[in-house]
Amino acid sequence: IFDFHFINSAIRQAQFSDSIDSSSITHSSINTMTVAPYGQQPFMIRNSTISGSRIGNILVNGTGFQLTQSTIDSSQVQFKASQRNVLADYLFSFSHVAVQSGSTIRFLGPLKGKSSYSMSWDQVRTRHSRVDLRTRGKPWRNVMMGNGSVFQRSQVQLNGIARVSSTADSRIVATNVTLRKTRDVSLASTKIFGRSRVSIQDPLDGKSHGLNLTNAILQGGSRITVDPLWNIERAGFVTRTGGRLIRSME
């Protein structure tokens, strides 16, 4: 679907079977937007904008959802995989996406069963926005928030994930990040500054797991607070100008 636009619209249900390109949703409300591509392929939205709008649920049938070269501006959007295909391995992929101006994006993870969810962020920028990723029963398999992604003046909450990783060239700037019920966390080579607050709380299963801070930089009055159960790898880890790594029992 190419060059379609919802403007000042109130829609109860919308369904798409073809990917969306060069389109927009502006000052509109959609209760449920179902994307059901042919052949169980990931559904893609590309070169598009969601602005000043609310989408109660983007309900994903198939094996995943891709948002690329697009902008979410002053909007509230929730993503949820359909329960119809309980055997699917769902992949949510965001690439070259801007989330800005008070936007909120929420991702609801899998229920019990054989399905699994993963999330990949590549060159994503959030500014003055909120990201909320949580489980509804079964933990997310993997969340990779890296490859040049920048989280600036935002709130990021991740809850119920087997593995979280932030790769090189990612930055956390004046942002609060909270991780709960996770198992393996890597912030290797991540730069954290601007009085950011990163809180890594109780592990997923109550056991000791690893936090990798190799070559990470913590500066500008920023803090990482870590639950006592975490084993920290800190080779090459640097703190500058008031950056502090704190055990939560301190």
C-alpha atoms as a PDB file:
ATOM      1  CA  ILE A   1       0.000   0.000   0.000  1.00  0.00           C
ATOM      2  CA  PHE A   2       1.624   3.232  -1.142  1.00  0.00           C
ATOM      3  CA  ASP A   3       0.806   6.827  -0.241  1.00  0.00           C
ATOM      4  CA  PHE A   4      -2.313   6.476   1.900  1.00  0.00           C
ATOM      5  CA  HIS A   5      -3.202   8.916   4.687  1.00  0.00           C
ATOM      6  CA  PHE A   6      -5.515   8.911   7.708  1.00  0.00           C
ATOM      7  CA  ILE A   7      -6.125  12.523   8.808  1.00  0.00           C
ATOM      8  CA  ASN A   8      -8.442  13.581  11.647  1.00  0.00           C
ATOM      9  CA  SER A   9     -10.014  10.131  11.616  1.00  0.00           C
ATOM     10  CA  ALA A  10     -11.611   7.969  14.310  1.00  0.00           C
ATOM     11  CA  ILE A  11     -11.420   4.299  13.342  1.00  0.00           C
ATOM     12  CA  ARG A  12     -12.544   1.323  15.376  1.00  0.00           C
ATOM     13  CA  GLN A  13     -10.764  -1.375  13.344  1.00  0.00           C
ATOM     14  CA  ALA A  14      -8.391  -1.329  10.389  1.00  0.00           C
ATOM     15  CA  GLN A  15      -6.821  -4.352   8.705  1.00  0.00           C
ATOM     16  CA  PHE A  16      -3.893  -4.517   6.286  1.00  0.00           C
ATOM     17  CA  SER A  17      -2.478  -7.483   4.394  1.00  0.00           C
ATOM     18  CA  ASP A  18       0.093  -5.556   2.316  1.00  0.00           C
ATOM     19  CA  SER A  19       2.994  -3.577   3.743  1.00  0.00           C
ATOM     20  CA  ILE A  20       2.703   0.210   4.006  1.00  0.00           C
ATOM     21  CA  ASP A  21       5.031   2.692   2.301  1.00  0.00           C
ATOM     22  CA  SER A  22       5.210   6.512   2.217  1.00  0.00           C
ATOM     23  CA  SER A  23       2.025   6.989   4.230  1.00  0.00           C
ATOM     24  CA  SER A  24       0.832   8.792   7.353  1.00  0.00           C
ATOM     25  CA  ILE A  25      -1.564   8.661  10.289  1.00  0.00           C
ATOM     26  CA  THR A  26      -2.175  12.202  11.542  1.00  0.00           C
ATOM     27  CA  HIS A  27      -4.378  13.424  14.428  1.00  0.00           C
ATOM     28  CA  SER A  28      -6.295  10.170  14.325  1.00  0.00           C
ATOM     29  CA  SER A  29      -7.420   7.412  16.680  1.00  0.00           C
ATOM     30  CA  ILE A  30      -7.416   3.714  15.775  1.00  0.00           C
ATOM     31  CA  ASN A  31      -8.623   1.208  18.378  1.00  0.00           C
ATOM     32  CA  THR A  32      -7.152  -1.876  16.680  1.00  0.00           C
ATOM     33  CA  MET A  33      -4.937  -2.030  13.613  1.00  0.00           C
ATOM     34  CA  THR A  34      -4.456  -5.637  12.480  1.00  0.00           C
ATOM     35  CA  VAL A  35      -1.581  -6.438  10.136  1.00  0.00           C
ATOM     36  CA  ALA A  36      -1.842  -9.879   8.549  1.00  0.00           C
ATOM     37  CA  PRO A  37       0.650 -10.290   5.674  1.00  0.00           C
ATOM     38  CA  TYR A  38       0.395 -13.119   3.191  1.00  0.00           C
ATOM     39  CA  GLY A  39       2.656 -16.130   3.696  1.00  0.00           C
ATOM     40  CA  GLN A  40       3.465 -15.387   7.345  1.00  0.00           C
ATOM     41  CA  GLN A  41       6.063 -12.799   6.358  1.00  0.00           C
ATOM     42  CA  PRO A  42       6.945  -9.861   8.630  1.00  0.00           C
ATOM     43  CA  PHE A  43       4.728  -6.851   8.038  1.00  0.00           C
ATOM     44  CA  MET A  44       6.607  -3.653   7.129  1.00  0.00           C
ATOM     45  CA  ILE A  45       5.847   0.038   7.519  1.00  0.00           C
ATOM     46  CA  ARG A  46       8.416   2.148   5.672  1.00  0.00           C
ATOM     47  CA  ASN A  47       8.994   5.874   5.038  1.00  0.00           C
ATOM     48  CA  SER A  48       5.899   6.763   7.037  1.00  0.00           C
ATOM     49  CA  THR A  49       4.787   8.983   9.927  1.00  0.00           C
ATOM     50  CA  ILE A  50       2.466   8.570  12.898  1.00  0.00           C
ATOM     51  CA  SER A  51       1.816  12.044  14.294  1.00  0.00           C
ATOM     52  CA  GLY A  52      -0.500  13.304  17.023  1.00  0.00           C
ATOM     53  CA  SER A  53      -2.332   9.971  17.017  1.00  0.00           C
ATOM     54  CA  ARG A  54      -3.274   7.027  19.213  1.00  0.00           C
ATOM     55  CA  ILE A  55      -3.248   3.389  18.121  1.00  0.00           C
ATOM     56  CA  GLY A  56      -4.666   1.206  20.905  1.00  0.00           C
ATOM     57  CA  ASN A  57      -3.177  -1.984  19.469  1.00  0.00           C
ATOM     58  CA  ILE A  58      -1.166  -2.891  16.412  1.00  0.00           C
ATOM     59  CA  LEU A  59      -2.092  -6.564  16.383  1.00  0.00           C
ATOM     60  CA  VAL A  60       0.552  -8.547  14.507  1.00  0.00           C
ATOM     61  CA  ASN A  61      -0.337 -11.780  12.718  1.00  0.00           C
ATOM     62  CA  GLY A  62       2.487 -13.647  10.985  1.00  0.00           C
ATOM     63  CA  THR A  63       6.050 -13.778  12.225  1.00  0.00           C
ATOM     64  CA  GLY A  64       6.875 -10.182  12.976  1.00  0.00           C
ATOM     65  CA  PHE A  65       6.728  -6.476  12.389  1.00  0.00           C
ATOM     66  CA  GLN A  66       9.256  -4.095  10.804  1.00  0.00           C
ATOM     67  CA  LEU A  67       9.233  -0.317  11.105  1.00  0.00           C
ATOM     68  CA  THR A  68      11.925   1.406   9.077  1.00  0.00           C
ATOM     69  CA  GLN A  69      12.859   4.962   8.054  1.00  0.00           C
ATOM     70  CA  SER A  70       9.823   6.325   9.873  1.00  0.00           C
ATOM     71  CA  THR A  71       8.798   8.729  12.653  1.00  0.00           C
ATOM     72  CA  ILE A  72       6.472   8.425  15.651  1.00  0.00           C
ATOM     73  CA  ASP A  73       5.730  11.947  16.840  1.00  0.00           C
ATOM     74  CA  SER A  74       3.480  13.007  19.745  1.00  0.00           C
ATOM     75  CA  SER A  75       1.680   9.665  19.574  1.00  0.00           C
ATOM     76  CA  GLN A  76       0.774   6.621  21.671  1.00  0.00           C
ATOM     77  CA  VAL A  77       1.199   3.224  20.021  1.00  0.00           C
ATOM     78  CA  GLN A  78       0.943  -0.292  21.457  1.00  0.00           C
ATOM     79  CA  PHE A  79       2.212  -3.434  19.703  1.00  0.00           C
ATOM     80  CA  LYS A  80       0.933  -6.921  20.470  1.00  0.00           C
ATOM     81  CA  ALA A  81       1.294 -10.230  18.622  1.00  0.00           C
ATOM     82  CA  SER A  82      -1.864 -12.111  17.809  1.00  0.00           C
ATOM     83  CA  GLN A  83      -2.647 -15.207  19.846  1.00  0.00           C
ATOM     84  CA  ARG A  84      -3.847 -17.039  16.745  1.00  0.00           C
ATOM     85  CA  ASN A  85      -0.416 -18.340  15.815  1.00  0.00           C
ATOM     86  CA  VAL A  86       0.957 -19.527  19.149  1.00  0.00           C
ATOM     87  CA  LEU A  87       3.945 -21.341  17.582  1.00  0.00           C
ATOM     88  CA  ALA A  88       5.467 -18.275  15.915  1.00  0.00           C
ATOM     89  CA  ASP A  89       8.816 -16.713  16.762  1.00  0.00           C
ATOM     90  CA  TYR A  90       7.956 -13.036  16.559  1.00  0.00           C
ATOM     91  CA  LEU A  91      10.569 -10.420  15.660  1.00  0.00           C
ATOM     92  CA  PHE A  92       9.882  -6.728  16.129  1.00  0.00           C
ATOM     93  CA  SER A  93      12.471  -4.760  14.152  1.00  0.00           C
ATOM     94  CA  PHE A  94      12.913  -0.975  14.307  1.00  0.00           C
ATOM     95  CA  SER A  95      15.482   0.525  11.928  1.00  0.00           C
ATOM     96  CA  HIS A  96      16.251   4.236  11.413  1.00  0.00           C
ATOM     97  CA  VAL A  97      13.229   5.308  13.444  1.00  0.00           C
ATOM     98  CA  ALA A  98      12.650   8.515  15.446  1.00  0.00           C
ATOM     99  CA  VAL A  99      10.362   8.389  18.488  1.00  0.00           C
ATOM    100  CA  GLN A 100       9.894  11.926  19.749  1.00  0.00           C
ATOM    101  CA  SER A 101       7.876  14.757  21.281  1.00  0.00           C
ATOM    102  CA  GLY A 102       6.157  12.979  24.146  1.00  0.00           C
ATOM    103  CA  SER A 103       5.415   9.742  22.323  1.00  0.00           C
ATOM    104  CA  THR A 104       4.811   6.458  24.140  1.00  0.00           C
ATOM    105  CA  ILE A 105       5.437   3.085  22.528  1.00  0.00           C
ATOM    106  CA  ARG A 106       4.577  -0.123  24.361  1.00  0.00           C
ATOM    107  CA  PHE A 107       5.325  -3.741  23.429  1.00  0.00           C
ATOM    108  CA  LEU A 108       3.395  -6.567  25.079  1.00  0.00           C
ATOM    109  CA  GLY A 109       5.281  -9.857  25.196  1.00  0.00           C
ATOM    110  CA  PRO A 110       4.095 -13.444  24.858  1.00  0.00           C
ATOM    111  CA  LEU A 111       1.715 -15.440  26.969  1.00  0.00           C
ATOM    112  CA  LYS A 112       2.631 -18.959  28.038  1.00  0.00           C
ATOM    113  CA  GLY A 113       3.345 -21.417  25.237  1.00  0.00           C
ATOM    114  CA  LYS A 114       5.917 -22.108  22.550  1.00  0.00           C
ATOM    115  CA  SER A 115       5.893 -18.657  20.988  1.00  0.00           C
ATOM    116  CA  SER A 116       8.844 -16.339  21.626  1.00  0.00           C
ATOM    117  CA  TYR A 117       9.475 -12.650  21.026  1.00  0.00           C
ATOM    118  CA  SER A 118      12.638 -10.787  20.092  1.00  0.00           C
ATOM    119  CA  MET A 119      13.272  -7.095  19.525  1.00  0.00           C
ATOM    120  CA  SER A 120      15.958  -5.479  17.371  1.00  0.00           C
ATOM    121  CA  TRP A 121      16.664  -1.724  17.323  1.00  0.00           C
ATOM    122  CA  ASP A 122      19.073  -0.277  14.766  1.00  0.00           C
ATOM    123  CA  GLN A 123      19.743   3.466  14.525  1.00  0.00           C
ATOM    124  CA  VAL A 124      16.706   4.321  16.665  1.00  0.00           C
ATOM    125  CA  ARG A 125      16.484   7.720  18.353  1.00  0.00           C
ATOM    126  CA  THR A 126      14.104   8.540  21.180  1.00  0.00           C
ATOM    127  CA  ARG A 127      13.688  12.070  22.496  1.00  0.00           C
ATOM    128  CA  HIS A 128      11.307  13.210  25.250  1.00  0.00           C
ATOM    129  CA  SER A 129       9.463   9.907  24.933  1.00  0.00           C
ATOM    130  CA  ARG A 130       8.671   6.680  26.735  1.00  0.00           C
ATOM    131  CA  VAL A 131       9.448   3.070  25.770  1.00  0.00           C
ATOM    132  CA  ASP A 132       7.745   0.275  27.733  1.00  0.00           C
ATOM    133  CA  LEU A 133       8.482  -3.364  26.922  1.00  0.00           C
ATOM    134  CA  ARG A 134       7.002  -6.048  29.143  1.00  0.00           C
ATOM    135  CA  THR A 135       6.009  -9.689  29.316  1.00  0.00           C
ATOM    136  CA  ARG A 136       2.485 -11.053  29.706  1.00  0.00           C
ATOM    137  CA  GLY A 137       3.712 -14.373  31.081  1.00  0.00           C
ATOM    138  CA  LYS A 138       6.657 -15.820  29.154  1.00  0.00           C
ATOM    139  CA  PRO A 139       9.921 -13.827  29.030  1.00  0.00           C
ATOM    140  CA  TRP A 140      11.075 -12.133  25.846  1.00  0.00           C
ATOM    141  CA  ARG A 141      13.908 -14.137  24.294  1.00  0.00           C
ATOM    142  CA  ASN A 142      16.189 -11.273  23.301  1.00  0.00           C
ATOM    143  CA  VAL A 143      16.156  -7.486  23.092  1.00  0.00           C
ATOM    144  CA  MET A 144      18.967  -5.799  21.192  1.00  0.00           C
ATOM    145  CA  MET A 145      18.923  -2.009  21.554  1.00  0.00           C
ATOM    146  CA  GLY A 146      22.014  -0.803  19.786  1.00  0.00           C
ATOM    147  CA  ASN A 147      23.828  -0.115  16.525  1.00  0.00           C
ATOM    148  CA  GLY A 148      24.021   3.616  17.001  1.00  0.00           C
ATOM    149  CA  SER A 149      20.726   4.027  18.851  1.00  0.00           C
ATOM    150  CA  VAL A 150      20.344   7.124  21.051  1.00  0.00           C
ATOM    151  CA  PHE A 151      17.960   7.421  23.999  1.00  0.00           C
ATOM    152  CA  GLN A 152      17.717  11.089  24.967  1.00  0.00           C
ATOM    153  CA  ARG A 153      15.604  12.638  27.732  1.00  0.00           C
ATOM    154  CA  SER A 154      13.364   9.594  27.737  1.00  0.00           C
ATOM    155  CA  GLN A 155      11.985   6.874  30.014  1.00  0.00           C
ATOM    156  CA  VAL A 156      12.820   3.260  29.120  1.00  0.00           C
ATOM    157  CA  GLN A 157      11.344   0.321  31.046  1.00  0.00           C
ATOM    158  CA  LEU A 158      12.129  -3.306  30.217  1.00  0.00           C
ATOM    159  CA  ASN A 159      10.472  -6.091  32.199  1.00  0.00           C
ATOM    160  CA  GLY A 160      10.723  -9.857  31.683  1.00  0.00           C
ATOM    161  CA  ILE A 161      13.529 -10.463  29.175  1.00  0.00           C
ATOM    162  CA  ALA A 162      15.999 -13.342  28.932  1.00  0.00           C
ATOM    163  CA  ARG A 163      18.754 -11.250  27.326  1.00  0.00           C
ATOM    164  CA  VAL A 164      19.234  -7.501  26.873  1.00  0.00           C
ATOM    165  CA  SER A 165      22.135  -6.085  24.891  1.00  0.00           C
ATOM    166  CA  SER A 166      23.184  -2.594  23.840  1.00  0.00           C
ATOM    167  CA  THR A 167      25.915  -2.659  21.214  1.00  0.00           C
ATOM    168  CA  ALA A 168      28.740  -0.267  20.409  1.00  0.00           C
ATOM    169  CA  ASP A 169      28.021   3.355  19.538  1.00  0.00           C
ATOM    170  CA  SER A 170      24.768   3.423  21.503  1.00  0.00           C
ATOM    171  CA  ARG A 171      24.156   6.336  23.865  1.00  0.00           C
ATOM    172  CA  ILE A 172      21.933   6.930  26.868  1.00  0.00           C
ATOM    173  CA  VAL A 173      21.586  10.679  27.448  1.00  0.00           C
ATOM    174  CA  ALA A 174      19.647  12.245  30.345  1.00  0.00           C
ATOM    175  CA  THR A 175      17.418   9.166  30.334  1.00  0.00           C
ATOM    176  CA  ASN A 176      16.044   6.862  33.031  1.00  0.00           C
ATOM    177  CA  VAL A 177      16.365   3.153  32.181  1.00  0.00           C
ATOM    178  CA  THR A 178      14.833   0.457  34.409  1.00  0.00           C
ATOM    179  CA  LEU A 179      15.401  -3.268  33.837  1.00  0.00           C
ATOM    180  CA  ARG A 180      13.439  -5.773  35.930  1.00  0.00           C
ATOM    181  CA  LYS A 181      13.207  -9.559  35.714  1.00  0.00           C
ATOM    182  CA  THR A 182      16.033  -9.900  33.192  1.00  0.00           C
ATOM    183  CA  ARG A 183      18.719 -12.584  33.014  1.00  0.00           C
ATOM    184  CA  ASP A 184      21.744 -11.439  30.978  1.00  0.00           C
ATOM    185  CA  VAL A 185      22.421  -7.749  30.370  1.00  0.00           C
ATOM    186  CA  SER A 186      25.152  -6.199  28.252  1.00  0.00           C
ATOM    187  CA  LEU A 187      25.874  -2.478  28.102  1.00  0.00           C
ATOM    188  CA  ALA A 188      29.322  -3.052  26.610  1.00  0.00           C
ATOM    189  CA  SER A 189      30.765  -0.023  24.797  1.00  0.00           C
ATOM    190  CA  THR A 190      27.675   2.054  25.619  1.00  0.00           C
ATOM    191  CA  LYS A 191      28.094   5.724  26.570  1.00  0.00           C
ATOM    192  CA  ILE A 192      25.893   6.879  29.463  1.00  0.00           C
ATOM    193  CA  PHE A 193      25.905  10.570  30.377  1.00  0.00           C
ATOM    194  CA  GLY A 194      23.778  13.665  31.047  1.00  0.00           C
ATOM    195  CA  ARG A 195      22.755  12.600  34.588  1.00  0.00           C
ATOM    196  CA  SER A 196      21.110   9.416  33.321  1.00  0.00           C
ATOM    197  CA  ARG A 197      19.846   6.826  35.782  1.00  0.00           C
ATOM    198  CA  VAL A 198      20.136   3.124  34.917  1.00  0.00           C
ATOM    199  CA  SER A 199      18.578   0.681  37.394  1.00  0.00           C
ATOM    200  CA  ILE A 200      19.175  -3.075  36.993  1.00  0.00           C
ATOM    201  CA  GLN A 201      16.933  -4.808  39.494  1.00  0.00           C
ATOM    202  CA  ASP A 202      15.938  -8.328  40.502  1.00  0.00           C
ATOM    203  CA  PRO A 203      17.024 -11.031  38.014  1.00  0.00           C
ATOM    204  CA  LEU A 204      14.446 -13.038  36.098  1.00  0.00           C
ATOM    205  CA  ASP A 205      14.760 -16.223  38.141  1.00  0.00           C
ATOM    206  CA  GLY A 206      16.228 -14.893  41.389  1.00  0.00           C
ATOM    207  CA  LYS A 207      19.666 -16.338  40.570  1.00  0.00           C
ATOM    208  CA  SER A 208      22.999 -14.674  39.876  1.00  0.00           C
ATOM    209  CA  HIS A 209      23.544 -13.535  36.280  1.00  0.00           C
ATOM    210  CA  GLY A 210      25.990 -11.378  34.361  1.00  0.00           C
ATOM    211  CA  LEU A 211      26.075  -7.642  33.688  1.00  0.00           C
ATOM    212  CA  ASN A 212      28.647  -6.755  31.033  1.00  0.00           C
ATOM    213  CA  LEU A 213      30.011  -3.200  31.262  1.00  0.00           C
ATOM    214  CA  THR A 214      33.152  -3.865  29.193  1.00  0.00           C
ATOM    215  CA  ASN A 215      34.442  -0.602  27.679  1.00  0.00           C
ATOM    216  CA  ALA A 216      31.301   1.269  28.727  1.00  0.00           C
ATOM    217  CA  ILE A 217      31.629   4.932  29.733  1.00  0.00           C
ATOM    218  CA  LEU A 218      29.639   6.396  32.635  1.00  0.00           C
ATOM    219  CA  GLN A 219      29.959  10.138  33.084  1.00  0.00           C
ATOM    220  CA  GLY A 220      28.268  13.491  33.608  1.00  0.00           C
ATOM    221  CA  GLY A 221      26.716  12.676  36.995  1.00  0.00           C
ATOM    222  CA  SER A 222      25.066   9.502  35.680  1.00  0.00           C
ATOM    223  CA  ARG A 223      24.491   6.436  37.841  1.00  0.00           C
ATOM    224  CA  ILE A 224      24.065   2.712  37.344  1.00  0.00           C
ATOM    225  CA  THR A 225      22.404   1.018  40.313  1.00  0.00           C
ATOM    226  CA  VAL A 226      22.705  -2.778  40.370  1.00  0.00           C
ATOM    227  CA  ASP A 227      20.970  -5.429  42.483  1.00  0.00           C
ATOM    228  CA  PRO A 228      23.485  -7.437  44.614  1.00  0.00           C
ATOM    229  CA  LEU A 229      22.817 -10.694  42.711  1.00  0.00           C
ATOM    230  CA  TRP A 230      24.434  -9.455  39.504  1.00  0.00           C
ATOM    231  CA  ASN A 231      28.005 -10.430  38.587  1.00  0.00           C
ATOM    232  CA  ILE A 232      29.623  -7.434  36.903  1.00  0.00           C
ATOM    233  CA  GLU A 233      32.233  -7.673  34.127  1.00  0.00           C
ATOM    234  CA  ARG A 234      33.928  -4.261  34.003  1.00  0.00           C
ATOM    235  CA  ALA A 235      37.120  -4.634  31.933  1.00  0.00           C
ATOM    236  CA  GLY A 236      37.812  -1.235  30.408  1.00  0.00           C
ATOM    237  CA  PHE A 237      34.807   0.295  32.183  1.00  0.00           C
ATOM    238  CA  VAL A 238      35.374   4.027  32.780  1.00  0.00           C
ATOM    239  CA  THR A 239      33.685   6.490  35.148  1.00  0.00           C
ATOM    240  CA  ARG A 240      34.237  10.212  34.691  1.00  0.00           C
ATOM    241  CA  THR A 241      32.918  13.526  36.038  1.00  0.00           C
ATOM    242  CA  GLY A 242      30.698  12.143  38.751  1.00  0.00           C
ATOM    243  CA  GLY A 243      29.628   8.888  37.120  1.00  0.00           C
ATOM    244  CA  ARG A 244      28.922   6.195  39.740  1.00  0.00           C
ATOM    245  CA  LEU A 245      28.314   2.453  39.752  1.00  0.00           C
ATOM    246  CA  ILE A 246      26.346   1.562  42.890  1.00  0.00           C
ATOM    247  CA  ARG A 247      25.290  -1.717  44.456  1.00  0.00           C
ATOM    248  CA  SER A 248      21.677  -1.258  45.573  1.00  0.00           C
ATOM    249  CA  MET A 249      22.496  -2.405  49.131  1.00  0.00           C
ATOM    250  CA  GLU A 250      24.752   0.629  49.534  1.00  0.00           C
END
